[in-house]
Tab-separated table of C-alpha atoms and ligand atoms in Angstrom:
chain	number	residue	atom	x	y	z
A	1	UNK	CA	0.000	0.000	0.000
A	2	UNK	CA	2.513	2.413	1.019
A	3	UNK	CA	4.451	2.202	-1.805
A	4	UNK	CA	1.314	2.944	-3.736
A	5	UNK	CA	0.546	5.791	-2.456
A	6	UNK	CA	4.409	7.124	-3.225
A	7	UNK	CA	4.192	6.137	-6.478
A	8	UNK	CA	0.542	8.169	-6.662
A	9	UNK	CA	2.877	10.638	-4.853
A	10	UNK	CA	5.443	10.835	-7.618
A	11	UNK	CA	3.147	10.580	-10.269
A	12	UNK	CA	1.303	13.724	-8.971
A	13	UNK	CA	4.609	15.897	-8.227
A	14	UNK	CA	5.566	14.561	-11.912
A	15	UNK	CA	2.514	16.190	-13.294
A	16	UNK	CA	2.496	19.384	-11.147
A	17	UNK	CA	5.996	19.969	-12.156
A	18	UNK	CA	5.397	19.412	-15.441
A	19	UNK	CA	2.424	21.526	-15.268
A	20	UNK	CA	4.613	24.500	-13.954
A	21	UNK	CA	7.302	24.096	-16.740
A	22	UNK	CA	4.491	24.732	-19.171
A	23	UNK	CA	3.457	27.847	-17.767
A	24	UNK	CA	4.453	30.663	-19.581
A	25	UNK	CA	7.037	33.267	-18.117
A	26	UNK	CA	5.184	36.310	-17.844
A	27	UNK	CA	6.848	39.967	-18.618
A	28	UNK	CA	5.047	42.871	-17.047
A	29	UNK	CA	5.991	45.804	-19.812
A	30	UNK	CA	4.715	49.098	-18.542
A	31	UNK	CA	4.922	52.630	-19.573
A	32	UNK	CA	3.054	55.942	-19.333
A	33	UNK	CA	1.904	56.361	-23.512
A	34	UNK	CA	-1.276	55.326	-24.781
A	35	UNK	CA	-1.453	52.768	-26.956
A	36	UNK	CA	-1.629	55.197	-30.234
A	37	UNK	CA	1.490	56.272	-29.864
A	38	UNK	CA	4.955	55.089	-31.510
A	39	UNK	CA	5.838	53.257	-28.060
A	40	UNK	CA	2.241	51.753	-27.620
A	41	UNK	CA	2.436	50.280	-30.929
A	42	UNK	CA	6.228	49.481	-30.386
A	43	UNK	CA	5.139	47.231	-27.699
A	44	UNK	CA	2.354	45.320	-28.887
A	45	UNK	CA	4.706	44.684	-32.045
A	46	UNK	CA	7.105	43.347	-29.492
A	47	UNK	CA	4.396	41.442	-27.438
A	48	UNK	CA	3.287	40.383	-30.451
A	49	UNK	CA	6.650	39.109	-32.169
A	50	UNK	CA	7.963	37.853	-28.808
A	51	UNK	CA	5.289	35.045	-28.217
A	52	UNK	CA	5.087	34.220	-31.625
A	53	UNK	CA	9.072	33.634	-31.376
A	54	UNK	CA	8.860	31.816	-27.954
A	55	UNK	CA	5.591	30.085	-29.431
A	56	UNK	CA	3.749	31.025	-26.262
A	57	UNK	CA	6.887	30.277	-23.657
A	58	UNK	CA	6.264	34.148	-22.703
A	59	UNK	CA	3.514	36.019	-22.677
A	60	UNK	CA	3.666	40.113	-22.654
A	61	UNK	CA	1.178	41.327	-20.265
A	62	UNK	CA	1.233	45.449	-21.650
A	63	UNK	CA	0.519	48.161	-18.704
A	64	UNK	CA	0.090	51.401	-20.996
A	65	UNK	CA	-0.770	54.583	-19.515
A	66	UNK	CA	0.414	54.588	-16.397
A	67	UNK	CA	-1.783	52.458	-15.649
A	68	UNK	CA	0.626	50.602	-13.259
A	69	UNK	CA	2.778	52.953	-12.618
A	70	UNK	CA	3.787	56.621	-12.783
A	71	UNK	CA	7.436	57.859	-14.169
A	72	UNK	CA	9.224	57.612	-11.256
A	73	UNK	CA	7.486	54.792	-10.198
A	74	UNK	CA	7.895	52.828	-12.544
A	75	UNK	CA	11.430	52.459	-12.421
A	76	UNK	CA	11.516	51.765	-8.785
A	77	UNK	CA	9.436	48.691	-9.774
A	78	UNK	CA	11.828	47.760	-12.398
A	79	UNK	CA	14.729	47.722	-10.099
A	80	UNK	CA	11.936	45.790	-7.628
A	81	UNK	CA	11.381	42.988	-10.304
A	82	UNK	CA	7.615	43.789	-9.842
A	83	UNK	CA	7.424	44.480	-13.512
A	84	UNK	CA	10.031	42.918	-15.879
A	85	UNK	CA	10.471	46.007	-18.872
A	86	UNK	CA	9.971	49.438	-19.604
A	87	UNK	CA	10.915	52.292	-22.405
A	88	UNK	CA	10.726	55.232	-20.378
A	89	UNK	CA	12.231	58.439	-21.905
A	90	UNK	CA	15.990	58.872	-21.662
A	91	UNK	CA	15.351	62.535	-19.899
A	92	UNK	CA	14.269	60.260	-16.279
A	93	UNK	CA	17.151	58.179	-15.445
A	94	UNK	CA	18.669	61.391	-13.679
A	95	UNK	CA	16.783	59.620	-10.209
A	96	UNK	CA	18.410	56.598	-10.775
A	97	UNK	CA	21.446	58.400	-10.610
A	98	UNK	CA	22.462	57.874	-14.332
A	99	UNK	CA	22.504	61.594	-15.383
A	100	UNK	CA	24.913	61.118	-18.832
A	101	UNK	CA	21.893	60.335	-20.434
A	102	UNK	CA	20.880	63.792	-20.305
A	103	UNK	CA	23.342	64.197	-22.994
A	104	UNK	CA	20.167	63.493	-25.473
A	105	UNK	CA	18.688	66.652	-23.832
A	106	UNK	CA	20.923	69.284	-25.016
A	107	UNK	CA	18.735	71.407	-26.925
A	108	UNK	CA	19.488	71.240	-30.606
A	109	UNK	CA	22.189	68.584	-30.213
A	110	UNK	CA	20.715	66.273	-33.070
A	111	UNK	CA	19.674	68.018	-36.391
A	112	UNK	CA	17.850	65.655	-37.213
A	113	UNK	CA	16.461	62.100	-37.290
A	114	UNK	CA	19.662	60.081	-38.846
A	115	UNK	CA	22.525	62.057	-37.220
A	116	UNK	CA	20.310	60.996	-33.880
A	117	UNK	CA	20.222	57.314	-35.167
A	118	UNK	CA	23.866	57.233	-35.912
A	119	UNK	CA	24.728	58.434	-31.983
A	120	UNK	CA	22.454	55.386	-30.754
A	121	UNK	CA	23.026	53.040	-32.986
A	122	UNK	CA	26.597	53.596	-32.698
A	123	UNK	CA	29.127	52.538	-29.418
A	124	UNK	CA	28.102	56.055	-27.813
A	125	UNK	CA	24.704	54.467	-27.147
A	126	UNK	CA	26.001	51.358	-26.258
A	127	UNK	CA	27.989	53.070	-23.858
A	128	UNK	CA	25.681	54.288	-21.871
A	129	UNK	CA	23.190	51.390	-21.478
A	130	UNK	CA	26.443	49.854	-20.185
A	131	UNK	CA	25.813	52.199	-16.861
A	132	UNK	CA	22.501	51.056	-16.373
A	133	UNK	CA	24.029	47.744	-15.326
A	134	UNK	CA	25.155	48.319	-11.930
A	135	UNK	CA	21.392	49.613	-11.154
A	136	UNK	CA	20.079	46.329	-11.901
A	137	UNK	CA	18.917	47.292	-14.990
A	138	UNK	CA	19.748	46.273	-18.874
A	139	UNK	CA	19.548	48.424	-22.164
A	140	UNK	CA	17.621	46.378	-24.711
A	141	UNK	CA	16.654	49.288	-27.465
A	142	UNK	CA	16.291	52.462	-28.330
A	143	UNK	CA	13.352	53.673	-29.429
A	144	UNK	CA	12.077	57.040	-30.976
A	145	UNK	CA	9.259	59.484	-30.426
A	146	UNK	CA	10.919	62.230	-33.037
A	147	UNK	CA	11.396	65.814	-32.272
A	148	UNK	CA	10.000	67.757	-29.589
A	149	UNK	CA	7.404	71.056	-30.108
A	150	UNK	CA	6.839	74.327	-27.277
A	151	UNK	CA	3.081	74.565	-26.393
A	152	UNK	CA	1.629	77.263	-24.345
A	153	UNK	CA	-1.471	79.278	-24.004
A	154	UNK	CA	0.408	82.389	-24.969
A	155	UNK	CA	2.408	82.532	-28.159
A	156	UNK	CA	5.982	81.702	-28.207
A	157	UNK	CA	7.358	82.906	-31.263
A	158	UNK	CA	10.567	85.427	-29.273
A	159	UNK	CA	12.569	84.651	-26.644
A	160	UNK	CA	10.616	87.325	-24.763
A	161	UNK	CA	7.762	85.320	-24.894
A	162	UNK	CA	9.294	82.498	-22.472
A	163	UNK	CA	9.688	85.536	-19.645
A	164	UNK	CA	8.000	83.981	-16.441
A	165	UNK	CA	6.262	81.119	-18.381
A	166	UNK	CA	5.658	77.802	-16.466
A	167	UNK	CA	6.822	75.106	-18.210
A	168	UNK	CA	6.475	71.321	-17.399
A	169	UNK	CA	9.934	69.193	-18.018
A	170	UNK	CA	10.909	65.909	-17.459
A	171	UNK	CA	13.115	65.010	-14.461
A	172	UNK	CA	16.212	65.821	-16.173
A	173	UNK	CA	18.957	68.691	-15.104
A	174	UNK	CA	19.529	69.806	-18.323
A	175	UNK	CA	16.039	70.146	-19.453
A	176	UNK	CA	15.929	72.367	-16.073
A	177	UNK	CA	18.910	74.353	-17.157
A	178	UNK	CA	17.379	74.956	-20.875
A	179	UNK	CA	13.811	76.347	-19.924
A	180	UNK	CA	15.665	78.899	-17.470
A	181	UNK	CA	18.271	79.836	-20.716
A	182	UNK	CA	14.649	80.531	-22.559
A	183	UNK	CA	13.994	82.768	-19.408
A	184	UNK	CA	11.159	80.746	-18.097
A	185	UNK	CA	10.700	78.544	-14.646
A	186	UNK	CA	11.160	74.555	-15.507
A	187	UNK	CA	8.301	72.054	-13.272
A	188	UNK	CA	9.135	68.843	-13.007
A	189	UNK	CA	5.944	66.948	-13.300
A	190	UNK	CA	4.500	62.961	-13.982
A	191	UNK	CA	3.744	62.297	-17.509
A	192	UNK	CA	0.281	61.406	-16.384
A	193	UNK	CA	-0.002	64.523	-14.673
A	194	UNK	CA	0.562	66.959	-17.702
A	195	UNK	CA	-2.923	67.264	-19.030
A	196	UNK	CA	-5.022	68.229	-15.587
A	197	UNK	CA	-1.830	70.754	-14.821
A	198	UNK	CA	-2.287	72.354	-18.560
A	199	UNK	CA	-6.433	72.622	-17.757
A	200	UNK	CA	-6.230	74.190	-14.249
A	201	UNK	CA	-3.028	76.377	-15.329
A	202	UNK	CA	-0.769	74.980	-12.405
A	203	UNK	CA	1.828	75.358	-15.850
A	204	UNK	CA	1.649	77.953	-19.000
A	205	UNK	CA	2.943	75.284	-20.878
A	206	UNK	CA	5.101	71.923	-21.946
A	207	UNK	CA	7.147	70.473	-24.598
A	208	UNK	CA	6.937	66.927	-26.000
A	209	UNK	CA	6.604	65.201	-29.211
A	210	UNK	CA	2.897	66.182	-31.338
A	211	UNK	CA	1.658	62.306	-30.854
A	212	UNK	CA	2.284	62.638	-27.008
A	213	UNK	CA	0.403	66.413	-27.196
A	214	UNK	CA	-2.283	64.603	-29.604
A	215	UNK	CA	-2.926	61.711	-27.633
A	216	UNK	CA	-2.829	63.076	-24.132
A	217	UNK	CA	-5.640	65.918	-25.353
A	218	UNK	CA	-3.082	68.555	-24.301
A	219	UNK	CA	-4.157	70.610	-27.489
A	220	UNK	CA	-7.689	71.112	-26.173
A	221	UNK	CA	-6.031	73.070	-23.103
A	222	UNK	CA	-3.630	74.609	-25.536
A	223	UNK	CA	-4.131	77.785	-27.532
A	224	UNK	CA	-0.556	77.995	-29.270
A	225	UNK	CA	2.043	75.405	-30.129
A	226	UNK	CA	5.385	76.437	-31.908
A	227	UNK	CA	7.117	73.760	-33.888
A	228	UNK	CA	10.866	74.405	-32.587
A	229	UNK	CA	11.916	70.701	-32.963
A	230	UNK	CA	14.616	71.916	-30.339
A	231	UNK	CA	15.011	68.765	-28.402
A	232	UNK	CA	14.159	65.195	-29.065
A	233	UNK	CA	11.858	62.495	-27.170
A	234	UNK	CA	13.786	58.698	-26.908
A	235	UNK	CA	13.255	55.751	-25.258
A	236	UNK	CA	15.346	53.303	-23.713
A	237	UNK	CA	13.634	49.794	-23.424
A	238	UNK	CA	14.787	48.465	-20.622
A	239	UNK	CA	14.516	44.882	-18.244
A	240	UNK	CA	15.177	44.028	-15.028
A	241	UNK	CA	18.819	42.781	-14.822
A	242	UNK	CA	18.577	39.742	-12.950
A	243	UNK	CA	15.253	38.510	-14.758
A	244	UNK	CA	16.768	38.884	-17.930
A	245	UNK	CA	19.911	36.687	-17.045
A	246	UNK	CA	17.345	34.591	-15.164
A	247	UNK	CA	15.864	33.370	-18.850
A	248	UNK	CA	17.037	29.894	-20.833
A	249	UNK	CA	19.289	31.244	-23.324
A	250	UNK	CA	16.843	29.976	-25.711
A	251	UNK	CA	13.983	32.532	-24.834
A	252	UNK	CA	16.258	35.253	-24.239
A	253	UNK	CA	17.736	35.203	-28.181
A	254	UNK	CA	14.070	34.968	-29.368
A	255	UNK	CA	13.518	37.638	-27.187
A	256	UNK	CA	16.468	40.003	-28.371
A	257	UNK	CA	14.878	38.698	-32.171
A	258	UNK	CA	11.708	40.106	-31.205
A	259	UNK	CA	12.980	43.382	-29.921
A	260	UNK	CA	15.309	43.867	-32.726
A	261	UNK	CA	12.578	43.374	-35.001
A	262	UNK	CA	10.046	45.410	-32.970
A	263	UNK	CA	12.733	48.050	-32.803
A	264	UNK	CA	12.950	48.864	-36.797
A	265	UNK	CA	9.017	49.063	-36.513
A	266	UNK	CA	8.541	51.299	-33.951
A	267	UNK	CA	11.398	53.753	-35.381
A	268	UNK	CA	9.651	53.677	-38.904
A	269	UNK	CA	6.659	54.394	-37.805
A	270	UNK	CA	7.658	57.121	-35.359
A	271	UNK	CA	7.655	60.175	-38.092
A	272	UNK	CA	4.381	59.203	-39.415
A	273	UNK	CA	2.594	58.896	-35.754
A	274	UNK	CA	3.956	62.882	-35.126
A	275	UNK	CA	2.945	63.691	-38.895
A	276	UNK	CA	-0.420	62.081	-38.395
A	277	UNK	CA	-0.876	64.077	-35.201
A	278	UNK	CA	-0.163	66.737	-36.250
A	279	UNK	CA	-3.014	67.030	-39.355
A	280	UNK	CA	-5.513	66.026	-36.389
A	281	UNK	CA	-4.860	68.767	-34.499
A	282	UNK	CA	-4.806	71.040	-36.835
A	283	UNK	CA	-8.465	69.803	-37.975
A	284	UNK	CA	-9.813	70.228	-34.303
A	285	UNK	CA	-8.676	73.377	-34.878
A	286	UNK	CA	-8.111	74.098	-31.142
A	287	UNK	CA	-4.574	75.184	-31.175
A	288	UNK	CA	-2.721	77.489	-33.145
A	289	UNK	CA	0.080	75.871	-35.137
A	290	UNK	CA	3.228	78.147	-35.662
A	291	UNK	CA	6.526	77.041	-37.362
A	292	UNK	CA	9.672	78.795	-36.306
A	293	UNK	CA	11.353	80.763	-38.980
A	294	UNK	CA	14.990	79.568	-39.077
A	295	UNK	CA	16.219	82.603	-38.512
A	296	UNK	CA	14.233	82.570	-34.628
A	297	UNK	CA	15.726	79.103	-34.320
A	298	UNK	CA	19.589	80.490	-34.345
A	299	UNK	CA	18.408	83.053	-32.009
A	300	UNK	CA	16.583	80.616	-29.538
A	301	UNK	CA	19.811	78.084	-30.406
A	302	UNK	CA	22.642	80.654	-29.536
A	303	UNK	CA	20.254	81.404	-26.132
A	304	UNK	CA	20.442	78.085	-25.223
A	305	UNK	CA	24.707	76.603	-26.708
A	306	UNK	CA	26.487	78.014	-22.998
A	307	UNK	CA	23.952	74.464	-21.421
A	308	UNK	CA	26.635	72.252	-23.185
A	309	UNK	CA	29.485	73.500	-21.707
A	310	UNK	CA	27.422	74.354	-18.668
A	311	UNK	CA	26.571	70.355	-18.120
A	312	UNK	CA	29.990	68.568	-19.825
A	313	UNK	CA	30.222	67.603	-16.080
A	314	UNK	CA	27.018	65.988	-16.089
A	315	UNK	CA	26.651	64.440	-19.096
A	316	UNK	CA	30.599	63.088	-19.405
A	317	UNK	CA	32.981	65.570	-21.837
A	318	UNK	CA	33.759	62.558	-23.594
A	319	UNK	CA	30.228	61.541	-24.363
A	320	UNK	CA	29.131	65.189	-25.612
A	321	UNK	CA	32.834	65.391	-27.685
A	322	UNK	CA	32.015	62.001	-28.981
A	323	UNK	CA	27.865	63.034	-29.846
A	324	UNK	CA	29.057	66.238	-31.543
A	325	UNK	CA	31.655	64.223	-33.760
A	326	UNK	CA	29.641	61.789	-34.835
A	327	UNK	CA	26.663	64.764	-35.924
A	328	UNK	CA	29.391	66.838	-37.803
A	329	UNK	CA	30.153	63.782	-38.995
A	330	UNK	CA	26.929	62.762	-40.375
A	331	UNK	CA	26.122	66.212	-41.563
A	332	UNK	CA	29.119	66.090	-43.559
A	333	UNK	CA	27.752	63.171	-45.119
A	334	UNK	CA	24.800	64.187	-46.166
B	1	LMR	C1	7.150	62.777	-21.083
B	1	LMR	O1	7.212	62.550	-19.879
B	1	LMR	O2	6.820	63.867	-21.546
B	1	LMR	C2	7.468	61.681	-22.072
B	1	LMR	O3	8.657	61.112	-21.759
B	1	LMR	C3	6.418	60.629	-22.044
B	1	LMR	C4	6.794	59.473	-22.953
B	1	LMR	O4	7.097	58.397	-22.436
B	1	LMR	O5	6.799	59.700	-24.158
């Protein structure tokens, strides 16, 4: 009898063990976008891609919106392992205590899209996921949200304009350092937060990519937006160190497969998303749209050139000698 019942025993551990090894490993991915944005359809690409690769082995349980968590948050529960990945903006890992990111926010640093591309495709942005590693934390991708756009409910087409203005930033030193060179007063502020600060007028006004203005509703509680394209919005998709080397080596290279491809997606799509957003609000006709003349942008430019110098120390001399290389580089290319 007794052996029986440890056979029955075995044959029951047997099956609950094997019942475990079939259950998927789940990643928690979650950020503070909607879903219509370059980054919410970034992910679902990836969630979608990734269990197709793993053929169900992992299943991508999405958290858009902050619906989780908030900015700050949300990288506390990263380091936590209570969710597994995230692509929050490179302007927020100054509270983790990794300010050479910031090195992306130097206003006017990237003339545009490919020169950008180059820097992070390149060992510059390899370099500095590398310092992510001692916070528990691994670079996967970078991801793109294109340039960023002033809006306000008072013009901004002069410097003058900026005098006294509110303006919500990200929590990132240099962004701090470039809305006081404009001659305004930088507020840190959640992502999620934005929109109800915009309405009651706790700030004049933000910057941020059109698709995040479009699809956070910020232009109904905007009158003016000026297209300035004086900074840039990027992500870095991130995972939880110690998860990540957790995972069979077989899941993890359909994983970096998956992100790779997901990764070409979201960065060809990016452009389109802000173009896209960009018609709609001008159709809701809510906000008035206002390009910068060139000759404003050298002005607002030369205002703003003393930051780099000003934050070499923050954002590693190296790193910003190595950035402005590789742009003169790639303008000399073109
Ligand atoms: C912001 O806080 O303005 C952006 O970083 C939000 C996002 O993730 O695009």
């Amino acid at each position: 009898m007794k052996l029986m019942q440890f056979a029955g025993a075995v044959i029951a551990f047997a099956l609950f063990a094997g019942a475990q090894a079939q259950q998927p490993i789940v990643i928690k991915f979650s950020h503070v976008v909607t879903d219509d944005t370059p980054k919410g359809k970034g992910a679902i690409k990836f969630k979608e891609l990734a269990e197709a690769k793993t053929k169900g082995r992992v299943k991508l349980e999405i958290y858009p919106n902050s619906q989780l968590y908030k900015d700050r948050e949300e990288l506390e529960a990263l380091q936590l392992g209570a969710v597994q990945m995230l692509a929050p903006s490179v302007s927020k890992f100054g509270p983790l205590g990794v300010r050479q990111f910031e090195v992306y926010d130097l206003p006017y640093i990237f003339p545009n899209q490919q020169a950008l591309d180059r820097v992070i495709d390149g060992p510059i942005g390899k370099g500095l996921f590398k310092l992510l590693e001692p916070k528990g934390i691994v670079g996967l991708a970078y991801w793109s949200n294109g340039f960023k756009e002033f809006s306000s409910n008072k013009p901004m087409k002069k410097l003058d304009d900026f005098k006294g203005m509110k303006i919500r930033i990200q929590s990132s030193k240099v962004l701090e350092g470039e809305i006081k060179a404009l001659g305004a007063i930088p507020q840190v502020m959640a992502f999620s937060e934005v929109y109800t600060a915009l309405q009651q007028g706790v700030v004049d006004g933000e910057e941020n990519s059109i698709s995040n203005k479009y699809t956070q509703k910020m232009h109904e509680v905007q009158k003016h937006i000026t297209l300035s394209d004086h900074g840039v919005i990027m992500y870095a998709v991130i995972v939880n160190k110690k998860f990540w080397e957790g995972l069979p080596a077989d899941i993890r290279k359909s994983l970096d497969e998956a992100m790779a491809e997901a990764s070409r997606y979201e960065r060809s799509i990016a452009q389109k998303e802000n173009d896209d957003a960009l018609e709609k609000i001008k159709k809701a006709k809510t906000t008035q749209v206002y390009v910068l003349p060139p000759t404003e942008k050298a002005v607002w430019r030369k205002a703003m050139l003393p930051l780099y110098r000003e934050y070499e120390g923050v954002v590693g001399k190296d790193t910003l000698q190595a950035i402005e290389k590789t742009v003169s580089q790639s303008s000399k290319k073109k």
